[in-house]
PDB file of C-alpha atoms in Angstrom:
ATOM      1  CA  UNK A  72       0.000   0.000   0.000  1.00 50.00           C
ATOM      2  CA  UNK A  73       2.777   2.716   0.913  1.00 48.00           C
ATOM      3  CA  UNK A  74       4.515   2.059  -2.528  1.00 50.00           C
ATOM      4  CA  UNK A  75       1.227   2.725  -4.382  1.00 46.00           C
ATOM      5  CA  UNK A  76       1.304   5.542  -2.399  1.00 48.00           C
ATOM      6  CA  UNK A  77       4.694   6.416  -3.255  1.00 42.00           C
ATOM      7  CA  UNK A  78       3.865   5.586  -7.126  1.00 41.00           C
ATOM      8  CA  UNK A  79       1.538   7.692  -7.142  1.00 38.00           C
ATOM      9  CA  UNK A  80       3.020  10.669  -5.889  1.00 40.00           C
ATOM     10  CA  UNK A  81       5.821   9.952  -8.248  1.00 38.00           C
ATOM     11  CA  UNK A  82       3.233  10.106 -11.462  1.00 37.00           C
ATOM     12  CA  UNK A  83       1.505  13.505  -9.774  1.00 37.00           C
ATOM     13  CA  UNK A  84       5.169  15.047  -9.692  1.00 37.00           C
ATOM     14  CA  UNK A  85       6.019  13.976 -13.656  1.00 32.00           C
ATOM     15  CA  UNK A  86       2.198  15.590 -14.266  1.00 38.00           C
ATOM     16  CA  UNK A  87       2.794  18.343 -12.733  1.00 36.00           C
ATOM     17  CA  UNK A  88       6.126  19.356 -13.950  1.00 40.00           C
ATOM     18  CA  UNK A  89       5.509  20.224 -17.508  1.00 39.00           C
ATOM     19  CA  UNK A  90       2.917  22.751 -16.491  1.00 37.00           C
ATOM     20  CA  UNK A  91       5.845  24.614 -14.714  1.00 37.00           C
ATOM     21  CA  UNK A  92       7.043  28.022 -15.837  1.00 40.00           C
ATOM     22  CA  UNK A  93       9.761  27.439 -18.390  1.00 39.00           C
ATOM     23  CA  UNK A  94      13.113  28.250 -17.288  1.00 36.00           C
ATOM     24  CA  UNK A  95      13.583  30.966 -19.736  1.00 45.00           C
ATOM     25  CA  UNK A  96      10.582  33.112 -18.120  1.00 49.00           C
ATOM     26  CA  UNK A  97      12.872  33.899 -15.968  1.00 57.00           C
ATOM     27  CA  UNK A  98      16.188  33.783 -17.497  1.00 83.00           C
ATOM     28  CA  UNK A  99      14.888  36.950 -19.972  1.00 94.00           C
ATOM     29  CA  UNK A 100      18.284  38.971 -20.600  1.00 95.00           C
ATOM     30  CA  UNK A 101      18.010  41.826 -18.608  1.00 96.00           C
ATOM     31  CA  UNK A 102      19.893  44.739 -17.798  1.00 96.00           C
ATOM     32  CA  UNK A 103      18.166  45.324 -14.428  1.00 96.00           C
ATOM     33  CA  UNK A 104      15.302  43.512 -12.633  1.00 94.00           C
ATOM     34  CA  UNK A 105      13.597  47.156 -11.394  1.00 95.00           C
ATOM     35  CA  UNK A 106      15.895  49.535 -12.608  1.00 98.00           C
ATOM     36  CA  UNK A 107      13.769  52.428 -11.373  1.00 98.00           C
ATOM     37  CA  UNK A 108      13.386  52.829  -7.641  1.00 96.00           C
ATOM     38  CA  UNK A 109      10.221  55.743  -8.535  1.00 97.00           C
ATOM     39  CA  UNK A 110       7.113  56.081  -9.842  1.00 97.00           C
ATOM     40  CA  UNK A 111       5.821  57.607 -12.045  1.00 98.00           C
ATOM     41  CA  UNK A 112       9.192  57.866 -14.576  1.00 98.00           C
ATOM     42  CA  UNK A 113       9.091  61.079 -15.713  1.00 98.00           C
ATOM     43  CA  UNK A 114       9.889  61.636 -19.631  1.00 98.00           C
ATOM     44  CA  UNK A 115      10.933  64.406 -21.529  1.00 98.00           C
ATOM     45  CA  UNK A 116      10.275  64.667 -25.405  1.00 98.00           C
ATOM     46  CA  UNK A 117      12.729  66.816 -26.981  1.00 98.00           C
ATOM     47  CA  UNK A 118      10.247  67.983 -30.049  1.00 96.00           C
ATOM     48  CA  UNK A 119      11.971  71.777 -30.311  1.00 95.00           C
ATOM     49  CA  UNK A 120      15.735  70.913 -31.811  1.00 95.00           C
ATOM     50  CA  UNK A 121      15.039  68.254 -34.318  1.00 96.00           C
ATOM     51  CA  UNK A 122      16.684  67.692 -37.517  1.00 95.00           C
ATOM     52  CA  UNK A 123      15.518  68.749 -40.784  1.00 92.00           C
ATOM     53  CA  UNK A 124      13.656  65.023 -41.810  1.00 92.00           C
ATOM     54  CA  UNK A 125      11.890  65.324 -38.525  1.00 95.00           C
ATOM     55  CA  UNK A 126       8.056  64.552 -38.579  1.00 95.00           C
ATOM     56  CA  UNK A 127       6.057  65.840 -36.028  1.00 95.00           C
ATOM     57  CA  UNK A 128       4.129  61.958 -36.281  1.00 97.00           C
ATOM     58  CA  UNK A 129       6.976  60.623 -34.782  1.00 97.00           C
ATOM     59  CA  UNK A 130       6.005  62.123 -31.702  1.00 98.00           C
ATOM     60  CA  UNK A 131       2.636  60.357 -31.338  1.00 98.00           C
ATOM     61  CA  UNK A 132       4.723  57.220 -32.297  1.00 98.00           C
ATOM     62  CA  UNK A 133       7.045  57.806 -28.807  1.00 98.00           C
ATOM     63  CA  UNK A 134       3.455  58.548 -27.130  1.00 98.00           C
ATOM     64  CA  UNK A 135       2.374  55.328 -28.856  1.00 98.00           C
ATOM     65  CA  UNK A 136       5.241  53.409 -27.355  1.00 98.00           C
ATOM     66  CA  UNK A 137       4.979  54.448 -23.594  1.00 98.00           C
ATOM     67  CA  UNK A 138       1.535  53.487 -23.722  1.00 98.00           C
ATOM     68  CA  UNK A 139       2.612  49.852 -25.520  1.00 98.00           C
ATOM     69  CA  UNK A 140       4.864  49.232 -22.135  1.00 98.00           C
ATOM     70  CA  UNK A 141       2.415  51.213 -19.546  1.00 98.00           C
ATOM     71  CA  UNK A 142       0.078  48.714 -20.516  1.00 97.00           C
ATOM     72  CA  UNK A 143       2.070  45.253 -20.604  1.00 96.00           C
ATOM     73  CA  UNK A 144       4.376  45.539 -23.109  1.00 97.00           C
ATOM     74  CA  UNK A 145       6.427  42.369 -24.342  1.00 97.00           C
ATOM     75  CA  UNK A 146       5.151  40.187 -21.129  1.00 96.00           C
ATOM     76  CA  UNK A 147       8.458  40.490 -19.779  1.00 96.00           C
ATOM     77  CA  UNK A 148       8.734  43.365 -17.332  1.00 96.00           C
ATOM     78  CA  UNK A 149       8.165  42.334 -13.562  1.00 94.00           C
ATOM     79  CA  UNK A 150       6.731  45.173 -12.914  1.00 96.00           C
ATOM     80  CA  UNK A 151       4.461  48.003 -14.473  1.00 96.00           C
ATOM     81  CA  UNK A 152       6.185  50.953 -15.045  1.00 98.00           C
ATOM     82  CA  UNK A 153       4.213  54.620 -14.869  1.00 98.00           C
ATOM     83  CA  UNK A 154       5.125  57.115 -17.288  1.00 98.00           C
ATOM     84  CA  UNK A 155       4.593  61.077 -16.817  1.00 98.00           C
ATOM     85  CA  UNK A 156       5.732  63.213 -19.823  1.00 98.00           C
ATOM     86  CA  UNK A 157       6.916  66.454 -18.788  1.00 98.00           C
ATOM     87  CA  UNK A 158       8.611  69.471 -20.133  1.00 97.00           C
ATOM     88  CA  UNK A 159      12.329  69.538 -18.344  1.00 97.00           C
ATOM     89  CA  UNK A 160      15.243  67.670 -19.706  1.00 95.00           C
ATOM     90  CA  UNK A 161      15.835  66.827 -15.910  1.00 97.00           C
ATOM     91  CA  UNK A 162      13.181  63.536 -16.629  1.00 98.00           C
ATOM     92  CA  UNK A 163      14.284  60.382 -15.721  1.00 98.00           C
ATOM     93  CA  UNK A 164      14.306  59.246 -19.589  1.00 98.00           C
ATOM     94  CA  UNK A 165      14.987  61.669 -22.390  1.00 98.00           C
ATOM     95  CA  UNK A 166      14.299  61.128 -25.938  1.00 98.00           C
ATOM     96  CA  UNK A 167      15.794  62.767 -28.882  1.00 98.00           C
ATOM     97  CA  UNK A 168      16.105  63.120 -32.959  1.00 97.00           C
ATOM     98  CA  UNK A 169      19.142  62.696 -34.784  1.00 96.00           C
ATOM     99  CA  UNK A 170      19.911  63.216 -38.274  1.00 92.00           C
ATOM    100  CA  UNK A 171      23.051  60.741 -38.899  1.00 86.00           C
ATOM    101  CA  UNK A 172      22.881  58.582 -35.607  1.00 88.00           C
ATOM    102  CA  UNK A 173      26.167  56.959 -36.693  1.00 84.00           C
ATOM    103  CA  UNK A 174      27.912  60.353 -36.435  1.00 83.00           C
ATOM    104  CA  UNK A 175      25.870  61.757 -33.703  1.00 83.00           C
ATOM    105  CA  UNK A 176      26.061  58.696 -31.820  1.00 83.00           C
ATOM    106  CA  UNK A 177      28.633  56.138 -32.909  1.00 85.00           C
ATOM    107  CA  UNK A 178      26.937  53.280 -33.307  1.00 84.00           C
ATOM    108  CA  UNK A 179      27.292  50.977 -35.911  1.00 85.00           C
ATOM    109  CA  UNK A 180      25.779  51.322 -39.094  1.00 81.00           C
ATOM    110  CA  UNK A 181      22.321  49.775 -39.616  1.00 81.00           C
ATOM    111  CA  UNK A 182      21.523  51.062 -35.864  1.00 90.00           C
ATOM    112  CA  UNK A 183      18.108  52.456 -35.657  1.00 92.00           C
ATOM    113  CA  UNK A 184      18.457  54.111 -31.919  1.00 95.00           C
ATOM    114  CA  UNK A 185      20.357  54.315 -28.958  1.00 95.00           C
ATOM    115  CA  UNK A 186      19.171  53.677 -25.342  1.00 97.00           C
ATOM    116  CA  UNK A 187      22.553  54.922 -22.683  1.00 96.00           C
ATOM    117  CA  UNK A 188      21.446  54.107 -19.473  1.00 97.00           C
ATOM    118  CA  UNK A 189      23.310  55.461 -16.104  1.00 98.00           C
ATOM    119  CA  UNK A 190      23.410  53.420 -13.143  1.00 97.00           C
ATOM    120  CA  UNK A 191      24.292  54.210 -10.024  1.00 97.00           C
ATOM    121  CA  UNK A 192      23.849  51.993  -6.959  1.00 96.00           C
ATOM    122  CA  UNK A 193      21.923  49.113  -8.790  1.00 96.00           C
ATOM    123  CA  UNK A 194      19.606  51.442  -9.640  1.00 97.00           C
ATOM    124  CA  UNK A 195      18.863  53.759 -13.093  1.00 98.00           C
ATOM    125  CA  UNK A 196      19.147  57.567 -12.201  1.00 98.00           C
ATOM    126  CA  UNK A 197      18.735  58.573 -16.135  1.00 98.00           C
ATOM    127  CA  UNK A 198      18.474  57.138 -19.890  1.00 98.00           C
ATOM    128  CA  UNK A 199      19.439  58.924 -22.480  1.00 98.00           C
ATOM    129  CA  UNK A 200      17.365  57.494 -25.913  1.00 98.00           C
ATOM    130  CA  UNK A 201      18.553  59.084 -29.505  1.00 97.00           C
ATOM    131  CA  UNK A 202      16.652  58.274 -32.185  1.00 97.00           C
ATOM    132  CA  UNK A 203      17.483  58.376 -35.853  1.00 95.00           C
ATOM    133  CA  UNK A 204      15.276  59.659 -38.381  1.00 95.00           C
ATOM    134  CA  UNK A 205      15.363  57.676 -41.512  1.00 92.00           C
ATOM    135  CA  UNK A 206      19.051  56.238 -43.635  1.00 86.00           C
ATOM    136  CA  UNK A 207      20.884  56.689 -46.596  1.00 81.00           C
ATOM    137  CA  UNK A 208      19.889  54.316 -49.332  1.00 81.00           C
ATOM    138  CA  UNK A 209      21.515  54.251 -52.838  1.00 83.00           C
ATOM    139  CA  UNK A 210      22.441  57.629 -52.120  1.00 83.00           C
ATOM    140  CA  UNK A 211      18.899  58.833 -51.538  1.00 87.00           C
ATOM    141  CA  UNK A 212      17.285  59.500 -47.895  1.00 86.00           C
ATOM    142  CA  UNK A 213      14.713  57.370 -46.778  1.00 90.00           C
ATOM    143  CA  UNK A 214      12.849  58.426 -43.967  1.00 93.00           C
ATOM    144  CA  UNK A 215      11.637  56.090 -41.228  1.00 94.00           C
ATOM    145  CA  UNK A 216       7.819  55.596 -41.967  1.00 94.00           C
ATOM    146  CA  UNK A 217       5.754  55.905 -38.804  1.00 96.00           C
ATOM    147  CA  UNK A 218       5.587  51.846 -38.246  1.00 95.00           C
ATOM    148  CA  UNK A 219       9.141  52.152 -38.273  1.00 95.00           C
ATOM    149  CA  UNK A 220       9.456  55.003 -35.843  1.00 96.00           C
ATOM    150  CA  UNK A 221       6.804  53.373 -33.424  1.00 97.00           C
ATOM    151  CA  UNK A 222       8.798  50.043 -33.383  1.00 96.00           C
ATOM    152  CA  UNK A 223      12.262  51.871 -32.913  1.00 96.00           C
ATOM    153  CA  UNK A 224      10.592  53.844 -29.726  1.00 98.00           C
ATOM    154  CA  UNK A 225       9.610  50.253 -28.457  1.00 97.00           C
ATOM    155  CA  UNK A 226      12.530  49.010 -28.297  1.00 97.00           C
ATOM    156  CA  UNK A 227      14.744  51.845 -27.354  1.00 97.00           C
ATOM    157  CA  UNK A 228      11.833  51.957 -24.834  1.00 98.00           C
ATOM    158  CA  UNK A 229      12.357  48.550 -23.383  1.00 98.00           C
ATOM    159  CA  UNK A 230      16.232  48.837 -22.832  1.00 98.00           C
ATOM    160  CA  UNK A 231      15.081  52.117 -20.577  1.00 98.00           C
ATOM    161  CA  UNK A 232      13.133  49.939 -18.796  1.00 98.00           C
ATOM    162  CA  UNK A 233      15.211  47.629 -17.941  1.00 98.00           C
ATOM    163  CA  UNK A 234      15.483  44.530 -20.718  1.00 98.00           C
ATOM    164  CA  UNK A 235      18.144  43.372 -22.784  1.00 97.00           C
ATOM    165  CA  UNK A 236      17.874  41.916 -26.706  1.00 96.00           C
ATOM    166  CA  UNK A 237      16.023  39.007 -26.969  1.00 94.00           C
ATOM    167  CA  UNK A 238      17.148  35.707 -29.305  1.00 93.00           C
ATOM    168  CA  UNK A 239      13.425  35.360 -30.064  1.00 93.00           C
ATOM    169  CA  UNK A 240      12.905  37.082 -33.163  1.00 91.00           C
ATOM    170  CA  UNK A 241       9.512  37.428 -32.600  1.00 92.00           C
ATOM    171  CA  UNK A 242      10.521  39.634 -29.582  1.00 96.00           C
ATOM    172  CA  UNK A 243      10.029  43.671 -29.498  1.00 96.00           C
ATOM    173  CA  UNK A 244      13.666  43.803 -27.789  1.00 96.00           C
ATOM    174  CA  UNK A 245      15.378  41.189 -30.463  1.00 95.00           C
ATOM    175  CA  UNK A 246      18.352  43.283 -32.241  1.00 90.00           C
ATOM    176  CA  UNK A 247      16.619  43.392 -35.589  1.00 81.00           C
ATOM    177  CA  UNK A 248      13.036  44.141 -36.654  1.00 66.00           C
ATOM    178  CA  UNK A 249      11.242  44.021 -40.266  1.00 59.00           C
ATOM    179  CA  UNK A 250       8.988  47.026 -39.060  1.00 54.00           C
ATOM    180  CA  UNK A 251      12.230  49.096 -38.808  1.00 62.00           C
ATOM    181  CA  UNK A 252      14.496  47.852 -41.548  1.00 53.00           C
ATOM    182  CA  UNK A 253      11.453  47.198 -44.090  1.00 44.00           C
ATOM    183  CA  UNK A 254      10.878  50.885 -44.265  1.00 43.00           C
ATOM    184  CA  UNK A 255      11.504  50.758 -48.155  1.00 40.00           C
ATOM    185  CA  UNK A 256       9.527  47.199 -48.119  1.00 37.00           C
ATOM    186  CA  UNK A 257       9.645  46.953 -51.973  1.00 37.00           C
ATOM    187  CA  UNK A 258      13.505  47.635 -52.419  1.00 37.00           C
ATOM    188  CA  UNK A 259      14.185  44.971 -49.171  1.00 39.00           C
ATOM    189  CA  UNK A 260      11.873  42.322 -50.428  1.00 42.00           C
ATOM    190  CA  UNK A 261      12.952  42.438 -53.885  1.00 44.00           C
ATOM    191  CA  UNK A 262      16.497  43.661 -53.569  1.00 43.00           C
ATOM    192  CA  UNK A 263      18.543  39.979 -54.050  1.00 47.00           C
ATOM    193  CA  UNK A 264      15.916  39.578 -57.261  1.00 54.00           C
ATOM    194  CA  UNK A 265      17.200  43.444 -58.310  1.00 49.00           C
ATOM    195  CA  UNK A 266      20.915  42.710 -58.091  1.00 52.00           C
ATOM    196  CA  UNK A 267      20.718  39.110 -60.024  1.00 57.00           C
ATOM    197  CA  UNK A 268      18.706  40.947 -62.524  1.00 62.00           C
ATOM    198  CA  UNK A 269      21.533  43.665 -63.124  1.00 63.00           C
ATOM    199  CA  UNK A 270      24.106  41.275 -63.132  1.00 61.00           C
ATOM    200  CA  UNK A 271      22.360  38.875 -65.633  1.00 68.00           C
ATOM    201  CA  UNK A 272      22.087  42.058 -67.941  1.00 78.00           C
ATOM    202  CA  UNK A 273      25.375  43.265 -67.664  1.00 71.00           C
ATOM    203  CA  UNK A 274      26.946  39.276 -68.573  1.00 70.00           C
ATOM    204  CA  UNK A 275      24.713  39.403 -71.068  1.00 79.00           C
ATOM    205  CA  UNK A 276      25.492  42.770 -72.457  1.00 69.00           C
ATOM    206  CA  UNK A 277      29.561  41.463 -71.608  1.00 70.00           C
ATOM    207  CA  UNK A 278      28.745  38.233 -73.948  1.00 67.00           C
ATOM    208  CA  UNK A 279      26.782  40.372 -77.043  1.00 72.00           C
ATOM    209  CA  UNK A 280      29.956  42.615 -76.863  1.00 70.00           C
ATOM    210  CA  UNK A 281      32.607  39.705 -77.212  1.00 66.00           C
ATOM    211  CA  UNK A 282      30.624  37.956 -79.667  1.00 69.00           C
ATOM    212  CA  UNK A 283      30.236  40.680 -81.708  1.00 64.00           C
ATOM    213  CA  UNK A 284      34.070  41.198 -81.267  1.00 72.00           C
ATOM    214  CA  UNK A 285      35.131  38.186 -82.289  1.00 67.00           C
ATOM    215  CA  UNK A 286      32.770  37.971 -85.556  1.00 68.00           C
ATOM    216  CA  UNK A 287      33.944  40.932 -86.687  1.00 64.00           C
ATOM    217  CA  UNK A 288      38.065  39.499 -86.117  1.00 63.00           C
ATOM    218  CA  UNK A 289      36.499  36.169 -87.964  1.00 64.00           C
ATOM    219  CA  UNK A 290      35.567  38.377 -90.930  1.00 61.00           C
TER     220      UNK A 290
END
C-alpha cells in the first residue's frame, strides 16, 4: 500500500512538472530587474531641436510606445512601469532626434536608436534614448515611416526599462526588426531579385559585346 502511495506521488510530480514556468521566463536577458526605484518615470520629449527630416508623427509614435509598455508591453517586465511626460530635460528618460545617428552617436551602421542608461547603486538615475530619423539608401534619404518610428521607440523603450535583446525574433527587444528595416519594403523584399537581374544584364550585355568582337576578327 505505501509504494502505491509512493507511485503515485511519483506520477503527480512527472504531471505536474511540464505545467511549470519554463526556465527561460525567468532567465529573460536583462539589464536590471527594477531599474527604477520611482514612480511615475518622468519623460521628456525633446520635439523643439530636431533635424531637418523630422516629422512631427513621430512624436505620437514615442506617445504610442509608452503606452505599448504602460500597458504590458512584451510580457516580460516584472513590474508596471508609470510614465509622466513632462517638459524639463531633468526627466528620468529623455528622448531625442538625430539626423546621422552613426555620427551623432557612434553606433554601428544599420543602428536604428540608442538607449545609454546610467546606473548608479543598482539602480537607473537617467536614460538617455537618440533616435534616428530615416538612412541613406543608394544615395537617396529614406525616412523612417511611422511603423518604423513606433517600433524603434519600443525598443529603445524597453532597454530604458530595464530589458536586454532578446534571441526570439519574434521579440520587441530582439536586435533586428522588419517594421524598422522594411521601411523601403519593396527595395528589401525584392532587392537579391534586383541585383541578379543587373548582373544577368550586364553578362549578357559582356557576352553580345565579345561575340560581336570576335565575328567581326572572324571576318
Amino acid at each position: 500500500m505505501h509504494g502505491i502511495r509512493l507511485l503515485f506521488l511519483l506520477l503527480l510530480t512527472i504531471l505536474i512538472l511540464p505545467i511549470a514556468p519554463a526556465a527561460s521566463e525567468f532567465n529573460y536577458p536583462r539589464i536590471l530587474d527594477h531599474p527604477w526605484d520611482h514612480s511615475p518615470i518622468t519623460v521628456y520629449i525633446d520635439n523643439k531641436s530636431v533635424p531637418p527630416h523630422y516629422s512631427p508623427t513621430y512624436y505620437t509614435q514615442v506617445q504610442k510606445a509608452l503606452n505599448y509598455w504602460a500597458e504590458g508591453g512584451n510580457g516580460k517586465l516584472e513590474y508596471t512601469p508609470v510614465f509622466e511626460i513632462v517638459d524639463s530635460e531633468k526627466a528620468d528618460i529623455r528622448i531625442r532626434w538625430v539626423e546621422d545617428l552613426q555620427k551623432d552617436q557612434g553606433v554601428p551602421s544599420g543602428v536604428a536608436g540608442d538607449a545609454i542608461p546610467y546606473i548608479v547603486n543598482g539602480r537607473f538615475i537617467r536614460v538617455d534614448i537618440t533616435l534616428g530619423v530615416g538612412f541613406s539608401q543608394w544615395g537617396e534619404w529614406v525616412p523612417y515611416s511611422d511603423t518604423a518610428m513606433l517600433a524603434i521607440a519600443k525598443h529603445e523603450l524597453g532597454h530604458a526599462l530595464g530589458l536586454n535583446h532578446s534571441n526570439d525574433k519574434q521579440d520587441i527587444m530582439y536586435p533586428t526588426n522588419e517594421q524598422i528595416n522594411n521601411t523601403n519594403p519593396i527595395l528589401s523584399k525584392y532587392s537579391s531579385l534586383l541585383l541578379f537581374a543587373i548582373y544577368a544584364i550586364l553578362a549578357i550585355a559582356v557576352f553580345l559585346s565579345v561575340s560581336y568582337i570576335l565575328g567581326r576578327v572572324a571576318k
